[in-house]
Amino acid sequence: MSLTHPHGRTRRKARSAAVTALLALTGATALAAAPAASAAPTASLTVNAPLTAAGAGTSVVWFGSIRIDDGTSVTCLNSDDGAVSGSNGRVVLTTDYKITEGTTYGISAWEGGRCDTYVPQTGRWTQSLGGVTVKPTAADVSSGVYQVRIP
């Protein structure tokens, strides 16, 4: 069954005539799709953290992992998740974790390889070696690498 326009045209012919008339009035650019918004710039995260820090009581805690909180989710990275280097009491963890400009991050160093975790063998939670809160700008991530230094 074919639906027919009152003047004897099918709907397809009527639609084609309307598109042709629209193009004649506005030009082909009227039907072009708007350009997609580009994603915010990102950079790989590198963290420069202390190798050791004073822990609870007289204990000394050793670097083991990085905790990243972007306000939506928390990620824990350890030496298996990047390249580790360093000297002079500091450790540098170079990762593939993407930092996005304009997002606020809480980045902290932790003892052990699993961030903020209860350790049954010691009967306590792992301890932080310190942390920072950062909100990178487009200029901060423009090189493709964003470095954070934890005091």
PDB file of N, CA, C and O in Angstrom, residues 75-125:
ATOM      1  N   THR A  75      41.683   5.024  42.222  1.00  0.00           N
ATOM      2  CA  THR A  75      42.566   4.074  41.557  1.00  0.00           C
ATOM      3  C   THR A  75      43.813   3.903  42.403  1.00  0.00           C
ATOM      4  O   THR A  75      44.355   4.880  42.924  1.00  0.00           O
ATOM      5  N   CYS A  76      44.277   2.680  42.527  1.00  0.00           N
ATOM      6  CA  CYS A  76      45.513   2.392  43.255  1.00  0.00           C
ATOM      7  C   CYS A  76      46.517   1.817  42.258  1.00  0.00           C
ATOM      8  O   CYS A  76      46.234   0.831  41.582  1.00  0.00           O
ATOM      9  N   LEU A  77      47.671   2.465  42.164  1.00  0.00           N
ATOM     10  CA  LEU A  77      48.735   2.006  41.269  1.00  0.00           C
ATOM     11  C   LEU A  77      49.971   1.661  42.086  1.00  0.00           C
ATOM     12  O   LEU A  77      50.300   2.363  43.043  1.00  0.00           O
ATOM     13  N   ASN A  78      50.670   0.587  41.703  1.00  0.00           N
ATOM     14  CA  ASN A  78      51.927   0.257  42.367  1.00  0.00           C
ATOM     15  C   ASN A  78      53.014   0.071  41.317  1.00  0.00           C
ATOM     16  O   ASN A  78      52.809   0.376  40.142  1.00  0.00           O
ATOM     17  N   SER A  79      54.156  -0.427  41.713  1.00  0.00           N
ATOM     18  CA  SER A  79      55.291  -0.533  40.799  1.00  0.00           C
ATOM     19  C   SER A  79      55.003  -1.440  39.602  1.00  0.00           C
ATOM     20  O   SER A  79      55.652  -1.312  38.567  1.00  0.00           O
ATOM     21  N   ASP A  80      54.026  -2.320  39.710  1.00  0.00           N
ATOM     22  CA  ASP A  80      53.645  -3.164  38.570  1.00  0.00           C
ATOM     23  C   ASP A  80      52.888  -2.365  37.509  1.00  0.00           C
ATOM     24  O   ASP A  80      52.726  -2.829  36.385  1.00  0.00           O
ATOM     25  N   ASP A  81      52.412  -1.170  37.862  1.00  0.00           N
ATOM     26  CA  ASP A  81      51.597  -0.360  36.962  1.00  0.00           C
ATOM     27  C   ASP A  81      52.384   0.752  36.269  1.00  0.00           C
ATOM     28  O   ASP A  81      51.796   1.657  35.690  1.00  0.00           O
ATOM     29  N   GLY A  82      53.692   0.704  36.345  1.00  0.00           N
ATOM     30  CA  GLY A  82      54.493   1.746  35.710  1.00  0.00           C
ATOM     31  C   GLY A  82      55.974   1.498  35.889  1.00  0.00           C
ATOM     32  O   GLY A  82      56.387   0.447  36.371  1.00  0.00           O
ATOM     33  N   ALA A  83      56.767   2.465  35.498  1.00  0.00           N
ATOM     34  CA  ALA A  83      58.223   2.380  35.634  1.00  0.00           C
ATOM     35  C   ALA A  83      58.640   3.106  36.907  1.00  0.00           C
ATOM     36  O   ALA A  83      58.183   4.212  37.169  1.00  0.00           O
ATOM     37  N   VAL A  84      59.520   2.472  37.691  1.00  0.00           N
ATOM     38  CA  VAL A  84      59.963   3.045  38.950  1.00  0.00           C
ATOM     39  C   VAL A  84      61.432   3.432  38.834  1.00  0.00           C
ATOM     40  O   VAL A  84      62.253   2.672  38.330  1.00  0.00           O
ATOM     41  N   SER A  85      61.734   4.645  39.295  1.00  0.00           N
ATOM     42  CA  SER A  85      63.120   5.110  39.360  1.00  0.00           C
ATOM     43  C   SER A  85      63.226   6.015  40.570  1.00  0.00           C
ATOM     44  O   SER A  85      62.263   6.174  41.314  1.00  0.00           O
ATOM     45  N   GLY A  86      64.380   6.620  40.766  1.00  0.00           N
ATOM     46  CA  GLY A  86      64.514   7.574  41.860  1.00  0.00           C
ATOM     47  C   GLY A  86      65.869   7.533  42.513  1.00  0.00           C
ATOM     48  O   GLY A  86      66.690   6.664  42.225  1.00  0.00           O
ATOM     49  N   SER A  87      66.093   8.510  43.377  1.00  0.00           N
ATOM     50  CA  SER A  87      67.336   8.606  44.147  1.00  0.00           C
ATOM     51  C   SER A  87      67.144   9.634  45.251  1.00  0.00           C
ATOM     52  O   SER A  87      66.125  10.326  45.293  1.00  0.00           O
ATOM     53  N   ASN A  88      68.122   9.750  46.131  1.00  0.00           N
ATOM     54  CA  ASN A  88      68.095  10.733  47.218  1.00  0.00           C
ATOM     55  C   ASN A  88      66.831  10.651  48.072  1.00  0.00           C
ATOM     56  O   ASN A  88      66.223  11.669  48.409  1.00  0.00           O
ATOM     57  N   GLY A  89      66.415   9.435  48.399  1.00  0.00           N
ATOM     58  CA  GLY A  89      65.266   9.266  49.268  1.00  0.00           C
ATOM     59  C   GLY A  89      63.925   9.501  48.607  1.00  0.00           C
ATOM     60  O   GLY A  89      62.915   9.651  49.294  1.00  0.00           O
ATOM     61  N   ARG A  90      63.906   9.553  47.268  1.00  0.00           N
ATOM     62  CA  ARG A  90      62.657   9.778  46.526  1.00  0.00           C
ATOM     63  C   ARG A  90      62.444   8.624  45.551  1.00  0.00           C
ATOM     64  O   ARG A  90      63.403   7.991  45.099  1.00  0.00           O
ATOM     65  N   VAL A  91      61.197   8.364  45.220  1.00  0.00           N
ATOM     66  CA  VAL A  91      60.855   7.372  44.212  1.00  0.00           C
ATOM     67  C   VAL A  91      59.980   8.058  43.164  1.00  0.00           C
ATOM     68  O   VAL A  91      59.148   8.908  43.501  1.00  0.00           O
ATOM     69  N   VAL A  92      60.192   7.722  41.904  1.00  0.00           N
ATOM     70  CA  VAL A  92      59.397   8.290  40.818  1.00  0.00           C
ATOM     71  C   VAL A  92      58.678   7.133  40.129  1.00  0.00           C
ATOM     72  O   VAL A  92      59.317   6.187  39.658  1.00  0.00           O
ATOM     73  N   LEU A  93      57.353   7.217  40.104  1.00  0.00           N
ATOM     74  CA  LEU A  93      56.527   6.212  39.437  1.00  0.00           C
ATOM     75  C   LEU A  93      55.928   6.855  38.192  1.00  0.00           C
ATOM     76  O   LEU A  93      55.145   7.803  38.289  1.00  0.00           O
ATOM     77  N   THR A  94      56.340   6.369  37.029  1.00  0.00           N
ATOM     78  CA  THR A  94      55.827   6.869  35.754  1.00  0.00           C
ATOM     79  C   THR A  94      54.745   5.900  35.290  1.00  0.00           C
ATOM     80  O   THR A  94      55.006   4.705  35.159  1.00  0.00           O
ATOM     81  N   THR A  95      53.539   6.415  35.057  1.00  0.00           N
ATOM     82  CA  THR A  95      52.390   5.558  34.764  1.00  0.00           C
ATOM     83  C   THR A  95      51.735   5.927  33.429  1.00  0.00           C
ATOM     84  O   THR A  95      52.062   6.941  32.824  1.00  0.00           O
ATOM     85  N   ASP A  96      50.793   5.102  33.031  1.00  0.00           N
ATOM     86  CA  ASP A  96      49.954   5.387  31.865  1.00  0.00           C
ATOM     87  C   ASP A  96      48.618   5.994  32.285  1.00  0.00           C
ATOM     88  O   ASP A  96      47.752   6.226  31.443  1.00  0.00           O
ATOM     89  N   TYR A  97      48.437   6.228  33.586  1.00  0.00           N
ATOM     90  CA  TYR A  97      47.188   6.804  34.091  1.00  0.00           C
ATOM     91  C   TYR A  97      47.011   8.186  33.475  1.00  0.00           C
ATOM     92  O   TYR A  97      47.909   9.008  33.511  1.00  0.00           O
ATOM     93  N   LYS A  98      45.836   8.441  32.904  1.00  0.00           N
ATOM     94  CA  LYS A  98      45.579   9.714  32.220  1.00  0.00           C
ATOM     95  C   LYS A  98      44.966  10.743  33.165  1.00  0.00           C
ATOM     96  O   LYS A  98      43.927  10.506  33.775  1.00  0.00           O
ATOM     97  N   ILE A  99      45.653  11.875  33.261  1.00  0.00           N
ATOM     98  CA  ILE A  99      45.186  13.029  34.026  1.00  0.00           C
ATOM     99  C   ILE A  99      44.498  13.970  33.043  1.00  0.00           C
ATOM    100  O   ILE A  99      45.046  14.264  31.985  1.00  0.00           O
ATOM    101  N   THR A 100      43.307  14.439  33.376  1.00  0.00           N
ATOM    102  CA  THR A 100      42.540  15.327  32.500  1.00  0.00           C
ATOM    103  C   THR A 100      42.561  16.744  33.046  1.00  0.00           C
ATOM    104  O   THR A 100      42.351  16.954  34.242  1.00  0.00           O
ATOM    105  N   GLU A 101      42.814  17.704  32.153  1.00  0.00           N
ATOM    106  CA  GLU A 101      42.835  19.103  32.608  1.00  0.00           C
ATOM    107  C   GLU A 101      41.470  19.487  33.142  1.00  0.00           C
ATOM    108  O   GLU A 101      40.447  19.017  32.671  1.00  0.00           O
ATOM    109  N   GLY A 102      41.496  20.301  34.207  1.00  0.00           N
ATOM    110  CA  GLY A 102      40.260  20.785  34.804  1.00  0.00           C
ATOM    111  C   GLY A 102      39.656  19.883  35.856  1.00  0.00           C
ATOM    112  O   GLY A 102      38.721  20.275  36.544  1.00  0.00           O
ATOM    113  N   THR A 103      40.178  18.663  36.017  1.00  0.00           N
ATOM    114  CA  THR A 103      39.661  17.736  37.024  1.00  0.00           C
ATOM    115  C   THR A 103      40.523  17.852  38.282  1.00  0.00           C
ATOM    116  O   THR A 103      41.740  17.959  38.195  1.00  0.00           O
ATOM    117  N   THR A 104      39.883  17.826  39.448  1.00  0.00           N
ATOM    118  CA  THR A 104      40.619  17.880  40.706  1.00  0.00           C
ATOM    119  C   THR A 104      40.942  16.455  41.153  1.00  0.00           C
ATOM    120  O   THR A 104      40.063  15.586  41.164  1.00  0.00           O
ATOM    121  N   TYR A 105      42.202  16.241  41.507  1.00  0.00           N
ATOM    122  CA  TYR A 105      42.684  14.918  41.931  1.00  0.00           C
ATOM    123  C   TYR A 105      43.298  15.012  43.319  1.00  0.00           C
ATOM    124  O   TYR A 105      44.024  15.955  43.624  1.00  0.00           O
ATOM    125  N   GLY A 106      43.027  14.016  44.133  1.00  0.00           N
ATOM    126  CA  GLY A 106      43.749  13.810  45.380  1.00  0.00           C
ATOM    127  C   GLY A 106      44.731  12.680  45.107  1.00  0.00           C
ATOM    128  O   GLY A 106      44.318  11.572  44.744  1.00  0.00           O
ATOM    129  N   ILE A 107      46.033  12.947  45.220  1.00  0.00           N
ATOM    130  CA  ILE A 107      47.057  11.945  44.904  1.00  0.00           C
ATOM    131  C   ILE A 107      47.918  11.752  46.146  1.00  0.00           C
ATOM    132  O   ILE A 107      48.471  12.716  46.681  1.00  0.00           O
ATOM    133  N   SER A 108      48.022  10.506  46.593  1.00  0.00           N
ATOM    134  CA  SER A 108      48.789  10.231  47.807  1.00  0.00           C
ATOM    135  C   SER A 108      49.628   8.976  47.640  1.00  0.00           C
ATOM    136  O   SER A 108      49.298   8.080  46.863  1.00  0.00           O
ATOM    137  N   ALA A 109      50.748   8.934  48.380  1.00  0.00           N
ATOM    138  CA  ALA A 109      51.649   7.778  48.384  1.00  0.00           C
ATOM    139  C   ALA A 109      51.319   6.924  49.611  1.00  0.00           C
ATOM    140  O   ALA A 109      51.025   7.459  50.690  1.00  0.00           O
ATOM    141  N   TRP A 110      51.393   5.604  49.437  1.00  0.00           N
ATOM    142  CA  TRP A 110      51.046   4.687  50.515  1.00  0.00           C
ATOM    143  C   TRP A 110      52.108   3.614  50.667  1.00  0.00           C
ATOM    144  O   TRP A 110      52.783   3.253  49.705  1.00  0.00           O
ATOM    145  N   GLU A 111      52.212   3.104  51.900  1.00  0.00           N
ATOM    146  CA  GLU A 111      53.082   1.950  52.107  1.00  0.00           C
ATOM    147  C   GLU A 111      52.374   0.721  51.531  1.00  0.00           C
ATOM    148  O   GLU A 111      51.149   0.709  51.403  1.00  0.00           O
ATOM    149  N   GLY A 112      53.124  -0.256  51.142  1.00  0.00           N
ATOM    150  CA  GLY A 112      52.531  -1.484  50.612  1.00  0.00           C
ATOM    151  C   GLY A 112      52.003  -1.284  49.208  1.00  0.00           C
ATOM    152  O   GLY A 112      51.921  -0.165  48.714  1.00  0.00           O
ATOM    153  N   GLY A 113      51.667  -2.345  48.562  1.00  0.00           N
ATOM    154  CA  GLY A 113      51.252  -2.295  47.166  1.00  0.00           C
ATOM    155  C   GLY A 113      49.770  -2.149  46.938  1.00  0.00           C
ATOM    156  O   GLY A 113      49.318  -2.262  45.799  1.00  0.00           O
ATOM    157  N   ARG A 114      48.977  -1.890  48.003  1.00  0.00           N
ATOM    158  CA  ARG A 114      47.523  -1.865  47.815  1.00  0.00           C
ATOM    159  C   ARG A 114      46.856  -0.651  48.439  1.00  0.00           C
ATOM    160  O   ARG A 114      45.693  -0.707  48.814  1.00  0.00           O
ATOM    161  N   CYS A 115      47.557   0.451  48.565  1.00  0.00           N
ATOM    162  CA  CYS A 115      47.006   1.716  49.074  1.00  0.00           C
ATOM    163  C   CYS A 115      46.408   1.572  50.461  1.00  0.00           C
ATOM    164  O   CYS A 115      46.966   0.913  51.315  1.00  0.00           O
ATOM    165  N   ASP A 116      45.241   2.149  50.645  1.00  0.00           N
ATOM    166  CA  ASP A 116      44.555   2.258  51.922  1.00  0.00           C
ATOM    167  C   ASP A 116      43.889   0.916  52.253  1.00  0.00           C
ATOM    168  O   ASP A 116      42.717   0.721  51.977  1.00  0.00           O
ATOM    169  N   THR A 117      44.653  -0.011  52.860  1.00  0.00           N
ATOM    170  CA  THR A 117      44.176  -1.379  53.046  1.00  0.00           C
ATOM    171  C   THR A 117      44.477  -1.872  54.462  1.00  0.00           C
ATOM    172  O   THR A 117      45.526  -1.555  55.027  1.00  0.00           O
ATOM    173  N   TYR A 118      43.592  -2.677  55.003  1.00  0.00           N
ATOM    174  CA  TYR A 118      43.837  -3.315  56.297  1.00  0.00           C
ATOM    175  C   TYR A 118      44.756  -4.518  56.086  1.00  0.00           C
ATOM    176  O   TYR A 118      44.538  -5.334  55.189  1.00  0.00           O
ATOM    177  N   VAL A 119      45.798  -4.620  56.917  1.00  0.00           N
ATOM    178  CA  VAL A 119      46.757  -5.725  56.810  1.00  0.00           C
ATOM    179  C   VAL A 119      46.596  -6.615  58.040  1.00  0.00           C
ATOM    180  O   VAL A 119      47.026  -6.239  59.140  1.00  0.00           O
ATOM    181  N   PRO A 120      45.970  -7.791  57.887  1.00  0.00           N
ATOM    182  CA  PRO A 120      45.718  -8.662  59.038  1.00  0.00           C
ATOM    183  C   PRO A 120      46.993  -9.090  59.775  1.00  0.00           C
ATOM    184  O   PRO A 120      46.985  -9.209  60.998  1.00  0.00           O
ATOM    185  N   GLN A 121      48.091  -9.282  59.046  1.00  0.00           N
ATOM    186  CA  GLN A 121      49.341  -9.733  59.682  1.00  0.00           C
ATOM    187  C   GLN A 121      49.866  -8.714  60.695  1.00  0.00           C
ATOM    188  O   GLN A 121      50.484  -9.095  61.689  1.00  0.00           O
ATOM    189  N   THR A 122      49.649  -7.439  60.446  1.00  0.00           N
ATOM    190  CA  THR A 122      50.131  -6.404  61.369  1.00  0.00           C
ATOM    191  C   THR A 122      49.017  -5.877  62.272  1.00  0.00           C
ATOM    192  O   THR A 122      49.282  -5.171  63.238  1.00  0.00           O
ATOM    193  N   GLY A 123      47.774  -6.195  61.922  1.00  0.00           N
ATOM    194  CA  GLY A 123      46.646  -5.726  62.719  1.00  0.00           C
ATOM    195  C   GLY A 123      46.381  -4.237  62.581  1.00  0.00           C
ATOM    196  O   GLY A 123      45.812  -3.615  63.477  1.00  0.00           O
ATOM    197  N   ARG A 124      46.800  -3.638  61.469  1.00  0.00           N
ATOM    198  CA  ARG A 124      46.578  -2.204  61.263  1.00  0.00           C
ATOM    199  C   ARG A 124      46.370  -1.908  59.776  1.00  0.00           C
ATOM    200  O   ARG A 124      46.619  -2.737  58.920  1.00  0.00           O
ATOM    201  N   TRP A 125      45.923  -0.683  59.524  1.00  0.00           N
ATOM    202  CA  TRP A 125      45.767  -0.203  58.154  1.00  0.00           C
ATOM    203  C   TRP A 125      47.115   0.280  57.629  1.00  0.00           C
ATOM    204  O   TRP A 125      47.966   0.728  58.403  1.00  0.00           O
TER     205      TRP A 125
END
